[in-house]
XYZ file of C-alpha atoms in Angstrom:
315
model
C 10.962 -3.122 8.367
C 11.475 -0.010 10.434
C 10.630 -1.717 13.793
C 13.621 -4.262 13.561
C 17.097 -3.831 14.650
C 19.558 -3.055 11.778
C 20.929 -6.408 11.569
C 17.579 -8.168 11.293
C 16.405 -5.544 9.002
C 19.260 -6.333 6.593
C 18.483 -9.951 6.769
C 14.838 -9.607 6.244
C 14.689 -6.865 3.566
C 16.146 -8.961 0.850
C 13.595 -11.889 1.452
C 10.377 -12.351 -0.805
C 8.122 -11.741 2.342
C 5.810 -9.081 0.654
C 3.730 -11.556 -1.452
C 0.848 -11.719 0.943
C 1.596 -15.042 2.178
C 3.738 -14.223 5.380
C 1.630 -14.187 8.607
C 4.238 -13.958 11.322
C 7.811 -13.189 12.330
C 8.904 -14.640 15.559
C 11.871 -13.656 17.372
C 13.356 -15.438 20.511
C 16.576 -14.761 22.040
C 19.402 -17.341 21.141
C 16.843 -19.015 18.669
C 16.589 -18.842 14.965
C 14.411 -16.280 13.341
C 11.170 -18.020 12.312
C 8.755 -16.845 9.428
C 5.442 -18.445 9.330
C 3.740 -18.472 5.961
C 0.340 -20.022 4.884
C 2.121 -22.963 3.457
C 4.605 -23.679 6.603
C 7.499 -22.340 8.238
C 10.980 -20.910 7.090
C 14.145 -19.330 8.685
C 16.769 -16.984 7.347
C 20.448 -17.648 7.254
C 23.222 -15.559 8.290
C 23.579 -14.415 4.593
C 20.046 -13.462 4.402
C 18.778 -16.469 2.382
C 15.408 -18.048 2.904
C 15.942 -21.600 4.282
C 13.697 -24.470 5.515
C 15.984 -25.760 8.357
C 15.771 -23.647 11.425
C 18.824 -25.006 12.904
C 20.819 -23.266 10.182
C 19.042 -19.972 10.775
C 20.283 -16.838 12.111
C 20.056 -16.651 15.943
C 18.543 -13.700 17.563
C 20.759 -11.942 19.977
C 19.829 -10.051 23.330
C 21.045 -6.861 21.201
C 18.704 -7.582 18.397
C 15.583 -7.588 20.794
C 16.626 -4.446 22.800
C 17.291 -2.687 19.619
C 13.875 -3.594 18.197
C 12.077 -2.728 21.356
C 13.772 0.725 21.347
C 12.381 1.240 17.900
C 9.016 0.100 18.703
C 8.752 2.293 21.802
C 10.557 5.288 20.665
C 13.151 4.544 23.347
C 10.599 4.745 26.150
C 9.119 1.368 26.669
C 7.776 2.840 30.036
C 5.399 4.874 28.208
C 3.581 1.690 26.963
C 3.015 0.407 30.389
C -0.686 -0.210 29.719
C 0.133 -2.016 26.504
C 2.706 -4.116 28.285
C 0.268 -5.057 30.795
C -1.787 -6.772 27.924
C 1.259 -8.298 26.498
C 1.433 -6.471 23.071
C 2.010 -3.429 21.081
C 0.288 -2.290 18.081
C 2.239 -0.296 15.389
C 1.156 1.628 12.318
C -0.440 -0.441 9.893
C -2.372 -2.439 12.441
C 0.386 -5.019 12.964
C 0.266 -6.496 16.548
C 3.599 -7.223 18.289
C 3.212 -9.844 20.949
C 5.626 -9.865 23.858
C 6.782 -12.273 26.468
C 9.436 -12.418 29.138
C 9.575 -11.765 32.876
C 6.250 -10.817 34.272
C 6.036 -8.119 36.952
C 3.307 -9.136 39.415
C 1.967 -7.069 42.198
C -0.707 -8.146 44.874
C -1.529 -10.937 42.545
C -2.190 -8.959 39.514
C -0.109 -8.442 36.378
C 1.538 -4.984 36.224
C 3.812 -5.161 33.357
C 6.788 -6.982 31.925
C 10.632 -6.845 31.836
C 13.409 -8.688 30.385
C 11.350 -9.043 27.166
C 13.019 -11.889 25.185
C 10.352 -13.334 23.040
C 8.523 -11.369 20.234
C 5.728 -12.375 17.641
C 5.185 -9.871 14.925
C 1.611 -10.611 13.493
C 1.173 -9.126 10.090
C -2.193 -7.428 9.641
C -3.612 -7.154 5.994
C -6.532 -5.335 4.475
C -8.030 -7.446 1.846
C -10.888 -5.579 0.207
C -13.538 -7.678 -1.095
C -12.669 -10.823 0.917
C -16.268 -10.925 2.435
C -18.110 -10.596 -0.896
C -19.146 -14.195 -0.574
C -20.697 -13.785 2.723
C -22.682 -10.643 2.132
C -25.908 -12.554 0.882
C -25.786 -14.843 4.030
C -25.568 -12.054 6.852
C -28.736 -10.391 5.645
C -32.317 -11.955 5.865
C -35.206 -10.266 4.443
C -33.238 -7.139 3.764
C -32.209 -6.734 7.226
C -28.728 -7.372 8.825
C -28.360 -10.213 11.240
C -26.459 -10.377 14.397
C -23.339 -12.143 13.248
C -20.546 -13.798 15.210
C -17.250 -15.102 13.476
C -15.451 -18.065 14.942
C -11.934 -19.104 14.288
C -8.661 -20.029 15.882
C -5.979 -17.317 16.298
C -4.368 -16.477 13.093
C -7.175 -17.867 10.740
C -8.365 -14.470 9.417
C -11.331 -13.385 11.429
C -10.226 -9.922 11.827
C -9.430 -9.446 8.276
C -12.947 -10.784 7.273
C -14.636 -8.624 9.964
C -12.963 -5.544 8.581
C -14.304 -5.988 5.083
C -17.799 -6.854 6.344
C -17.704 -3.602 8.252
C -16.658 -1.847 5.215
C -19.370 -3.246 2.899
C -22.025 -2.967 5.408
C -21.175 0.709 5.899
C -20.810 1.746 2.405
C -23.841 -0.323 1.353
C -24.624 -1.747 -2.165
C -27.485 -1.905 -4.667
C -29.408 -4.429 -2.523
C -28.655 -3.146 1.053
C -28.346 0.565 1.930
C -25.435 1.674 3.782
C -25.567 1.603 7.718
C -23.828 3.654 10.440
C -21.247 1.462 12.172
C -19.487 1.895 15.387
C -16.262 0.026 15.702
C -14.657 -0.614 19.100
C -11.141 -1.155 18.112
C -9.477 -2.156 21.480
C -6.184 -3.465 20.038
C -6.030 -0.994 16.895
C -6.163 -4.030 14.629
C -9.377 -3.396 12.667
C -9.128 0.183 11.526
C -5.222 0.395 12.269
C -5.716 4.166 13.545
C -2.753 6.275 13.375
C -3.176 9.624 15.381
C -6.739 8.842 15.364
C -7.308 8.299 11.540
C -7.907 4.598 10.377
C -5.316 3.415 7.938
C -7.628 0.615 6.710
C -10.844 1.422 4.739
C -13.893 0.810 7.198
C -16.426 2.539 4.885
C -17.936 6.005 4.666
C -20.332 5.554 7.458
C -18.052 4.181 10.235
C -16.818 5.649 13.491
C -13.985 4.353 15.343
C -13.028 4.282 19.019
C -9.516 3.353 19.041
C -7.860 1.797 22.187
C -10.852 1.597 24.335
C -11.800 -1.747 26.304
C -14.532 -3.354 24.413
C -17.297 -3.250 27.052
C -16.785 0.490 27.874
C -16.315 1.355 24.236
C -19.610 -0.269 23.177
C -21.660 1.823 25.724
C -19.696 4.935 24.890
C -20.344 4.767 21.094
C -24.061 4.101 21.599
C -24.549 7.146 23.915
C -22.444 9.341 21.725
C -22.585 8.211 18.019
C -25.997 6.453 17.603
C -24.597 3.427 15.528
C -27.037 1.250 13.843
C -24.380 -1.520 14.004
C -21.694 -2.086 16.472
C -18.616 -4.259 15.706
C -16.025 -5.724 18.131
C -13.287 -8.046 17.831
C -12.497 -11.006 20.071
C -15.200 -10.955 22.724
C -15.005 -13.268 25.704
C -15.368 -11.703 29.050
C -18.773 -11.363 30.999
C -18.353 -7.631 30.819
C -18.295 -7.777 27.009
C -21.408 -9.955 27.013
C -23.317 -7.513 29.187
C -22.385 -4.735 26.797
C -23.473 -6.751 23.811
C -26.870 -7.446 25.547
C -27.240 -3.552 26.099
C -26.283 -2.856 22.499
C -28.849 -5.284 21.246
C -31.577 -3.915 23.526
C -30.776 -0.439 22.038
C -31.626 -1.825 18.559
C -28.026 -1.982 17.286
C -26.916 -4.872 15.057
C -23.858 -6.786 16.169
C -20.867 -7.926 14.260
C -18.233 -9.604 16.498
C -15.572 -12.394 16.578
C -14.477 -14.912 19.096
C -11.755 -17.497 19.264
C -13.108 -20.993 18.540
C -13.184 -23.743 15.891
C -16.873 -24.970 16.221
C -20.026 -24.561 17.758
C -19.293 -27.327 20.195
C -16.226 -25.562 21.389
C -18.209 -22.194 21.812
C -20.803 -24.114 24.154
C -17.969 -24.842 26.493
C -17.291 -21.278 27.194
C -19.038 -20.100 30.291
C -19.713 -16.476 29.065
C -21.405 -17.877 26.036
C -23.997 -20.185 27.666
C -26.664 -17.740 27.918
C -25.945 -16.242 24.524
C -26.477 -19.522 22.726
C -29.472 -20.487 24.899
C -31.411 -17.342 24.088
C -30.102 -17.205 20.700
C -28.680 -13.701 20.477
C -26.779 -14.308 17.248
C -28.704 -14.932 14.119
C -25.576 -16.106 12.008
C -22.372 -18.029 13.156
C -19.510 -17.900 10.529
C -16.886 -20.646 11.201
C -13.480 -20.381 9.532
C -11.370 -23.433 8.770
C -8.153 -22.569 10.588
C -4.566 -21.232 10.440
C -3.826 -23.684 7.376
C -6.564 -21.975 5.407
C -6.774 -18.296 6.580
C -9.962 -16.813 5.623
C -11.531 -19.943 4.244
C -15.133 -20.262 5.487
C -15.929 -23.780 6.715
C -19.670 -23.456 7.813
C -22.483 -20.843 8.151
C -24.923 -21.733 10.954
C -28.244 -19.920 11.996
C -29.221 -18.850 15.548
C -30.086 -22.508 16.663
C -26.711 -23.756 15.420
C -28.148 -25.544 12.425
C -25.938 -25.589 9.196
C -27.219 -23.293 6.497
C -24.305 -23.497 4.164
C -21.288 -25.778 3.666
C -17.847 -24.532 2.765
C -18.308 -25.421 -1.019
C -21.168 -22.998 -1.088
C -19.359 -20.046 0.213
C -16.444 -18.468 -1.670
C -12.956 -18.122 -0.233
C -12.627 -15.043 1.987
């Protein structure tokens, strides 16, 4: 609540938004406040009541956005130039604040943003144990498999990845703990604050916070000797090259990517070689935003279905 303007804070603080179902809070100048829950969308009235009709909701003012941005940036938005270039800020707790407005472009490259008039607060949650049902499927003959999690945005892939990291790091009666190196480019996995993860990533995990994924993977391998490397939302050719290097160094890979099916993944140019050469041994496909964290399918390296959703517990 501390990141919002005083007016928005007053409206939101009295709502039942802390029951684990709230996923996003969207602010748009001159438009109603919209709250996205697992079961649909709500707004908030000017009296601070939860309502279903957005037309009757409190409309965000330019002052609301400016005051919220001041709180987010400590009254120095220019200090977050690099983050603005990427279109988001991450606050304590791992919550990611997406921003949009007037783009600043120089020589054809995005340099920053001004006149920010749109904001999406995506709530991050640590759910210990959400990967319990998947642990038997990411190991084969006692060894961890290279694993890729696919899902559309907001479907729980980062939450699932986070708990997989914790359990693989800590180990259990069947599988010994492994050293895990996490490249947390957007500070969403570990939610580091002053370098210390706020989320539990296990006792054998080292985190490189705020680093680009490709560079971070190479750095961790050189400096921390991880047995497993974990990254969120891979996609660029540089990411793919770093994955190949990590695998050639003997590291197991845990990663996520945007996608809803193996067919959709095949259309991504950067993944053509990955799929053809069968880099990943397990593909975990989540159902989507309407069922966050629910596993739809588990496939092997050839894309053959190993387990259907009925056989995998809800994550």
